Structures are given as C-alpha cells and as structure tokens.
C-alpha positions as a printed Julia matrix, in Angstrom:
439×3 Matrix{Float64}:
  -7.96   12.4   -16.68
  -9.74    8.44  -16.81
  -8.37    7.95  -13.64
  -8.4     4.52  -11.39
  -7.37    4.06   -7.75
  -5.4     0.82   -6.9
  -4.66   -0.04   -2.92
  -2.95   -2.61   -1.43
  -4.19   -4.25    2.17
  -1.4    -5.15    4.13
  -1.11   -6.47    7.31
   0.25   -3.3     8.15
  -0.37   -0.18    5.96
  -2.71    0.27    3.47
  -1.43    1.9     0.38
  -2.8     3.45   -2.81
  -2.55    4.99   -5.65
  -4.54    7.24   -8.74
  -2.94    6.7   -11.88
  -4.36    8.3   -14.95
  -4.54    5.1   -17.51
  -4.15    6.95  -20.47
  -0.96    7.7   -20.18
  -0.3     6.16  -17.25
   1.37    8.76  -15.1
   1.28    8.4   -10.99
  -1.21   11.19   -9.96
  -0.8    10.63   -6.08
  -0.15    8.09   -3.49
  -1.93    7.91    0.06
  -1.19    5.44    2.78
  -2.67    4.78    6.61
  -2.31    2.34    9.6
  -4.2    -1.42    8.19
  -7.72   -0.98   10.66
  -7.88   -4.86   11.02
  -8.29   -4.67   14.5
 -11.47   -2.59   14.08
 -12.6    -2.98   10.58
 -10.05   -2.66    7.14
 -12.46   -0.17    5.66
 -12.03    2.1     7.42
  -8.49    2.27    6.84
  -9.61    1.78    2.69
 -11.54    4.3     3.24
  -9.03    6.98    4.33
  -6.54    6.5     1.52
  -9.47    6.25   -1.05
 -10.08    9.76    0.25
  -6.91   11.24    0.61
  -6.44    9.99   -3.08
 -10.13   11.63   -4.24
  -8.67   14.58   -3.7
  -6.86   15.01   -6.41
  -9.1    13.46   -8.98
 -12.39   11.15   -8.68
 -11.42    7.72   -9.7
 -13.93    5.92  -12.86
 -12.96    2.54  -10.34
 -11.08    1.47   -7.45
  -9.18   -2.23   -7.54
  -8.06   -3.91   -4.49
  -6.0    -6.42   -3.17
  -4.99   -7.79    0.13
  -2.83   -9.62    2.23
  -4.61   -8.37    5.83
  -5.31  -10.95    8.33
  -2.31  -13.28    7.59
  -3.21  -13.11    3.66
  -4.17  -16.93    1.74
  -3.32  -19.87    3.73
  -3.46  -23.02    1.94
  -2.88  -26.63    2.72
  -1.78  -29.05   -0.47
  -2.79  -32.01   -0.36
  -1.02  -34.61   -2.5
   0.1   -38.04   -3.75
   3.72  -38.51   -3.87
   6.04  -35.6    -2.09
   7.77  -34.85   -5.12
   6.01  -34.73   -7.92
   2.42  -33.69   -7.7
   2.29  -32.83   -4.03
   6.01  -30.04   -4.76
   3.79  -29.06   -7.87
   1.1   -27.91   -5.87
   3.01  -26.32   -2.96
   5.04  -24.26   -6.28
   1.57  -23.34   -7.12
   0.29  -22.47   -4.21
   2.8   -20.12   -3.78
   2.16  -18.46   -7.28
  -1.05  -17.9    -6.85
  -0.23  -15.78   -3.84
  -0.82  -18.11   -1.46
   1.01  -18.38    2.6
   1.87  -22.32    2.09
   0.84  -23.18    5.87
   1.07  -27.22    5.49
   2.05  -29.77    2.97
   1.0   -33.48    3.18
   1.65  -36.54    0.69
  -0.01  -40.19    0.27
  -3.58  -41.47    1.77
  -4.65  -39.12    4.08
  -5.55  -40.78    7.36
  -7.28  -39.63   10.53
  -3.7   -38.57   12.43
  -3.55  -36.05    9.09
  -6.86  -35.1     9.17
  -6.37  -34.02   12.7
  -3.21  -32.13   11.8
  -4.44  -30.61    8.52
  -7.4   -29.31   10.73
  -5.0   -27.85   13.26
  -2.94  -25.41   10.82
  -6.6   -23.94    9.69
  -5.91  -23.52    6.53
  -7.74  -21.07    4.45
  -8.27  -23.21    1.37
  -6.95  -26.66    0.17
  -5.22  -27.73   -2.33
  -5.93  -31.0    -4.19
  -3.65  -32.43   -6.15
  -2.18  -36.17   -7.32
  -1.21  -37.74  -10.6
  -1.01  -37.48  -14.13
  -3.97  -37.74  -16.37
  -4.53  -41.19  -17.1
  -2.55  -41.84  -13.94
  -3.21  -43.74  -10.51
  -6.37  -42.25   -8.93
  -6.68  -44.16   -6.52
  -4.89  -42.07   -3.33
  -6.44  -38.83   -4.96
 -10.46  -40.42   -4.91
  -8.63  -41.95   -0.94
  -8.05  -37.84   -0.25
 -11.28  -36.77   -1.29
 -13.2   -38.81    0.84
 -11.32  -38.31    3.39
 -12.1   -34.28    3.09
 -15.16  -34.84    2.34
 -16.35  -36.02    5.6
 -13.36  -33.62    8.19
 -14.45  -31.18   10.2
 -13.31  -28.51    8.05
 -14.56  -25.22    6.71
 -11.7   -24.18    4.25
 -13.21  -24.07    0.63
 -11.42  -27.31   -1.39
  -9.21  -26.63   -5.66
  -9.39  -29.49   -7.31
  -6.35  -29.91   -9.59
  -5.29  -33.46   -9.87
  -5.43  -36.0   -12.64
  -8.44  -35.2   -14.8
  -9.87  -38.37  -16.21
 -10.79  -38.77  -11.99
 -12.08  -35.23  -11.86
 -15.71  -35.93  -11.77
 -15.38  -38.81   -9.22
 -13.44  -36.12   -7.18
 -16.3   -33.89   -7.23
 -18.9   -36.24   -6.67
 -17.66  -37.16   -3.61
 -16.7   -33.94   -2.58
 -20.8   -32.38   -3.15
 -21.81  -35.02   -1.44
 -20.94  -33.85    1.54
 -22.27  -30.46    0.5
 -18.3   -29.39    0.58
 -17.12  -26.15   -1.21
 -15.44  -26.98   -4.06
 -13.73  -26.1    -7.58
 -12.3   -28.13  -10.03
  -9.39  -27.17  -11.91
  -6.73  -28.2   -14.57
  -4.49  -30.67  -13.67
  -1.28  -28.69  -12.2
   0.61  -32.27  -13.74
  -0.8   -33.47  -16.35
   2.47  -35.41  -17.18
   5.72  -36.19  -15.75
   8.01  -33.09  -16.86
   5.3   -30.3   -17.59
   3.71  -27.98  -14.74
   0.15  -26.03  -15.59
  -0.3   -23.67  -13.47
  -2.95  -21.49  -14.8
  -5.91  -22.74  -14.2
  -4.96  -23.87  -10.35
  -4.19  -19.89   -9.91
  -7.77  -19.0   -11.62
  -9.32  -21.22   -9.49
  -7.18  -20.46   -5.71
  -8.43  -16.67   -7.03
 -11.75  -17.24   -7.43
 -12.03  -19.07   -4.64
  -9.79  -16.38   -2.73
 -12.41  -13.9    -3.44
 -15.66  -16.02   -3.42
 -15.09  -17.98    0.45
 -11.93  -16.54    1.77
 -11.76  -13.04    1.86
 -15.28  -12.58    3.47
 -15.09  -15.12    5.96
 -11.72  -13.02    7.79
 -13.46  -11.11    9.66
 -11.56   -7.68    8.93
 -14.72   -5.99    7.87
 -18.47   -5.46    8.53
 -20.74   -6.38    5.28
 -19.7    -6.66    1.66
 -18.2    -3.04    1.38
 -14.67   -4.58    1.88
 -15.07   -8.22   -0.27
 -16.64   -6.86   -2.99
 -13.87   -4.44   -3.88
 -10.8    -6.94   -3.6
  -9.8    -8.34   -6.66
  -7.37  -11.0    -6.2
  -4.42  -11.59   -2.86
  -1.53   -9.39   -2.77
   0.77  -11.88   -3.6
  -0.62  -12.72   -6.86
  -1.42   -8.96   -7.89
   2.02   -9.32   -7.42
   3.25  -11.81   -9.57
   1.09  -10.49  -12.31
   2.75   -7.12  -12.05
   6.05   -8.41  -12.86
   4.61  -11.23  -15.61
   3.95   -7.19  -17.48
   7.19   -6.03  -16.24
   9.07   -8.91  -17.93
   7.14   -8.54  -21.18
   7.27   -4.77  -21.41
  11.56   -5.37  -21.23
  10.92   -8.59  -23.32
  13.55  -10.07  -21.39
  14.21  -11.77  -17.78
  12.89   -9.65  -14.04
  13.45  -11.24  -10.62
  11.86   -9.48   -7.69
  13.23   -9.03   -4.03
  10.43   -7.8    -1.99
  12.14   -7.54    1.64
   9.39   -6.95    4.46
   8.86   -6.67    7.66
   7.84  -10.36    8.63
   8.61  -12.37    5.15
  11.45  -11.84    1.74
   9.57  -12.82   -1.2
  10.96  -13.57   -3.87
   9.2   -13.39   -7.64
  10.76  -14.57  -11.17
   9.75  -14.62  -14.61
  11.8   -16.4   -17.13
  11.56  -16.93  -20.37
  13.11  -20.93  -21.32
  16.27  -20.98  -23.4
  18.21  -23.36  -25.42
  18.69  -26.32  -23.13
  16.11  -25.61  -20.45
  13.44  -25.07  -22.96
  14.69  -28.42  -24.62
  14.9   -31.02  -22.15
  12.87  -31.9   -19.3
  15.03  -32.73  -16.2
  12.72  -31.88  -13.55
  10.1   -34.67  -12.46
   7.88  -32.04  -11.74
   8.64  -28.91  -14.41
   9.99  -26.0   -14.68
   7.48  -23.32  -13.25
   9.03  -20.12  -15.07
   6.54  -17.56  -13.87
   7.29  -18.29   -9.55
   7.24  -17.06   -6.19
   8.99  -18.26   -3.26
   8.29  -16.51    0.4
  11.14  -17.1     3.46
   8.86  -16.68    6.5
  11.82  -16.4     8.64
  13.66  -13.49    6.87
  11.96  -10.38    7.66
  13.27   -7.39    8.62
  11.08   -6.65   12.15
   9.13   -9.25   13.33
  11.56  -12.31   12.09
  14.88  -10.49   12.07
  16.35  -12.92   14.54
  15.72  -15.13   11.71
  18.14  -13.24    8.92
  20.4   -13.75   11.87
  20.26  -17.42   11.86
  20.08  -18.53    8.81
  22.96  -15.67    7.79
  25.13  -18.43   10.17
  23.58  -20.92    8.41
  24.47  -20.11    5.22
  28.34  -18.56    6.55
  26.94  -15.08    5.54
  28.98  -12.4     8.54
  27.03   -9.74   10.0
  28.42   -7.24   12.12
  28.08   -7.37   15.73
  26.27   -4.15   15.54
  23.73   -5.25   13.2
  22.5    -8.8    15.16
  22.26   -6.55   18.33
  20.03   -4.1    16.26
  18.1    -7.19   14.91
  17.58   -7.9    18.3
  15.83   -4.9    19.2
  14.05   -4.22   16.63
  12.35   -7.69   16.41
  11.28   -6.46   20.56
   9.64   -3.16   18.82
   8.7    -3.74   15.35
   7.31   -0.02   15.15
  11.67    0.37   16.02
  12.25    2.89   12.55
  16.44    3.5    11.51
  17.16    6.99   12.31
  20.99    7.09   12.54
  23.68    6.3     9.95
  24.61    3.59   12.14
  20.97    2.12   11.87
  20.82    2.28    8.59
  24.18    0.7     8.13
  22.89   -2.09   10.38
  19.55   -2.21    7.99
  21.26   -2.65    5.03
  23.38   -5.12    6.71
  20.29   -7.4     7.58
  18.35   -6.3     4.31
  20.89   -7.82    2.69
  21.65  -11.27    4.15
  17.9   -11.43    3.55
  17.71  -10.8    -0.51
  20.82  -13.18   -0.62
  19.68  -15.73    1.61
  16.3   -15.77   -0.04
  17.91  -15.96   -3.83
  19.99  -18.7    -2.55
  17.01  -20.49   -1.58
  15.08  -19.23   -5.1
  17.09  -20.3    -7.18
  18.73  -23.49   -5.78
  17.42  -27.1    -6.14
  15.31  -27.2    -3.15
  15.08  -31.84   -3.28
  16.33  -33.72   -5.78
  13.15  -33.82   -8.55
  14.05  -29.68   -8.61
  16.2   -28.33  -11.48
  18.52  -25.27  -10.08
  16.26  -22.21  -11.72
  18.06  -20.41  -15.59
  18.09  -17.0   -13.63
  21.87  -16.0   -15.1
  20.31  -14.13  -17.93
  18.12  -11.94  -15.69
  18.27   -8.44  -16.75
  16.54   -6.72  -14.65
  16.7    -7.59  -10.65
  14.24   -5.31   -8.9
  13.61   -4.54   -5.35
  10.98   -3.4    -3.41
  10.32   -3.22    0.24
   9.92    0.09    2.84
  13.7    -0.86    3.39
  14.33   -0.47    0.07
  11.69    2.67   -0.48
  12.88    4.3     2.58
  16.46    4.37    2.75
  19.22    6.84    1.47
  20.38    5.6    -2.13
  23.4     4.35   -1.04
  21.79    1.06    1.05
  19.21    0.19   -1.56
  22.5    -0.23   -3.96
  24.46   -2.01   -1.33
  21.86   -4.61   -1.03
  21.16   -5.31   -4.76
  24.62   -5.64   -5.22
  25.41   -8.26   -2.32
  22.64  -10.4    -4.2
  24.13   -9.86   -7.63
  27.87  -10.66   -6.55
  26.73  -13.87   -4.51
  28.78  -16.14   -6.79
  29.2   -18.64   -3.86
  25.5   -18.99   -3.0
  25.42  -21.89   -5.69
  22.57  -20.36   -8.09
  22.64  -18.92  -10.9
  23.77  -15.51  -10.49
  22.7   -12.59  -13.1
  26.01  -10.81  -13.13
  24.99   -8.45  -16.07
  21.38   -7.34  -14.67
  20.3    -3.65  -13.85
  19.33   -3.21  -10.58
  16.7    -0.83   -8.94
  13.7     0.04   -6.83
  10.71    0.23   -6.74
  10.52    3.02   -5.37
   6.95    3.65   -5.67
   5.22    0.69   -4.63
   3.75    0.18   -8.45
   3.96   -3.49   -9.27
   0.63   -4.41   -7.75
  -1.08   -1.52   -9.29
   0.48   -2.79  -12.11
  -0.61   -6.08  -11.66
  -4.48   -5.07  -10.76
  -4.22   -3.18  -13.85
  -3.39   -6.04  -15.89
  -6.88   -7.69  -15.45
  -9.03   -4.51  -16.66
  -6.71   -2.13  -18.95
  -3.39   -4.49  -20.49
  -2.75   -1.12  -21.51
  -2.84    1.06  -18.58
  -1.01   -1.75  -17.25
   2.19   -1.41  -19.69
   1.97    2.1   -19.25
   2.57    1.84  -15.42
   5.46   -0.87  -16.02
   7.51    1.43  -18.29
   7.07    3.99  -15.16
   8.34    1.33  -13.39
  10.78    0.91  -14.73
  12.42    4.39  -15.68
  12.44    5.06  -11.96
  13.87    2.51  -11.28
C-alpha cells in the first residue's frame, strides 16, 4: 500500500495518522505527549514508530503548533483597511496575532513591537498605486529596529521594490508578496499566506529551540492551523458547499469557515476591506483547560447562563489543566463550558468586528463540524449538545445556519487532509470523504 504518515506536533500532544493514499482509508492512529521540554523529535519519533508498526510509509508529512505556534505582528497603514486586512490574512495563514499597529512606527511603537517578540512581522499598507509614505516609513523603522523576526511585505505593489531595497540595506530578512488590499473592497490573501508559510518554514520553525539538528525543521510543512484551513477547503470542495469547523482546545477556540459568495454577497462590496471567504479566527480567552475561567467571564458578558457546577468545575480545571472528566457530573460541566466556548467563538466569527466589516454570510452553511478533545473523547450526547447550542443561537447577532448538518472530526483527520492537499490532492479528497462519512 502507498502509505503516508501525517503528524501534528501540538503544544500538548503529538498526534499522527497513517493513511492509505489509494482509497483514503485510515490504517492506524497514534499519539504521544509532545516532548518540547527536551526535544520534540522524541515524541514525533515515538508516534512515527508506532504507526510504522502497521506499515512502512513512503512519506512523512508534519505540521506544528508547538512552542506557541506562529506569532505574527501586523504593521499597517490605517486601522480599518490595510491593517485589518493584514490581521485577517495572518490568522488565515495559521498565525497567532500578538500585536497590531496602524500608522507610522515611532520609537515607542518599535519598543512595543520588540517587547512582544513576534516570530514574524507582516508589513502592509496602501492600495496598489496609492499613497506609500507610511509604508516606506515603516519599512525604514523595521530596517533599523533590533528585531530578529523576518518580515513579509504585502502592501502597495508599486512601492514593493523600494521597500525591499530599504530592508535589504540593513540585512533584514524579508519576502515580498502580493498586496493584501490591491484595491478598496478587495482582499487578496493567497500571496501573503504563501509567503508567511515559507517564512515559517525557513526562518521560524528551526529557530524556536524545539529540536537539536535539522530533522524537525526539514519535516514540517506548515503551521497546524494553516494545514487545518487547507483541510477545511478540501472538505468544502468535496461537499460542494459551505463549511464551518469549530476547534475547541485547552487554551483557545478556533473557528474556520470556507464560504462561497452568493447573491448580494457576491455582487456588492460593502466592506472597505473585502470579505475573506476562507477565514480563521482565534479566541485566546476561550479554552477548556488553561483558559476555562475565560469561558466563564465571556459567558457572563454574552449573557449565556452557566450552572454553578460548571463555574466551579472551570476553576478546578484552570488550576489543574491535566484534570480529566470522569463522572457524569464532570461531563455535564464539560458540555456547558464547551457549548459556551463554541457559541461565543461563533458569535465573534460571524458578527462584524468593527464598522468597516460586514457580518459573515453563514446562514447557508451546510456542515458545522466540531473538533477538539472535548468533542472527540466525550459521550455522543455531549458533542451533540455542544453543536446544537451553536446552530440554535438565534440571539447571538450572527446568521445562524439552522439547516446545517452537524458532526465531529472524531479521528482528527482535517490536519492530515490539509497536509495531503499539497502533495496528493486526490488522496486529500478521499480522506475528506472519510471525514464526512464519519461525522
């Protein structure tokens, strides 16, 4: 069998699957605690050996979010146009946006940027042929700044050569990509996404001190969220419909949506940035373990009632993130917290974030897919209850997909679908069909 091993090196666990690329069947799964404290290759090797006992793979594909994932700072021109577009694109590329600045960088802004220690800086600004004064000013500031992070330039195309010249003059590592906002009302993510992925692989993953030697850096193909979004894109293509994935983790809750514009949404540009139809948002305050208290606080702000037992349970797991649900009462609290996290994350994903943004058109979504340990390892009724809370959230101020089919990525295959999409698109489609049949 032409077997391929796909592995996700996460912050807590390293998870792998062995896939038969001829029919997309899942041959084996394996997991190991991520060994970031020593060398991530130890846990990765353990997973690969366990899978190889079921068959020798022809190839091994790896994605990673270990070491805090990909930390991106966005430096832009105006807050509600290029800077906002850069933020959305950074998230869609698998980054965790740790800093956003708009306007010309001054010494205080540079010190703030250095203090957040980004892995990568995304420099944006201006439409093609528009004003380039602030973009060039920020290029100069970054060229002189004592920063180790590489820069991805995705601003005014007519100024790109001059920006590159100024960054090159001081030896600043950088890549030039297509403008994320070539014109008002249009957002163009693909060039910047590819450049961010390339910079992550070339400059970031090997520089996090996760492993001695080059083996790990040579294996990694993408940040994990980037691989997952690619998997959601394949899933939507296979389904020929809109898809939303809600990934409820221990530290964050991520939402991915792949939509096809229809009717008025396709014909009218009402958003000065433009709608990003393949999008990801990250809610860093909503996590089932490390940020369980964040769920309680956010639920109060959103007027989502939580049982007292769930509030007490959140305090327990926040104090001890290794705590696992064992009793029916524990699972009831897990369901209440997960439903709140998923609902709040979907509200934030679907509602306008600021006056320049339109609501995401989610009413026609055909599949709402849940992911994350709380859904994969819970009793079926818990997962069903969590997703039902999302699809019935008519008071949330977003376009609820009331007719959507709901399911769970129980085998955790979406990352593998995304990894395969870059090397074997047909195998990715076959594996996506397995996700759909199992949900």
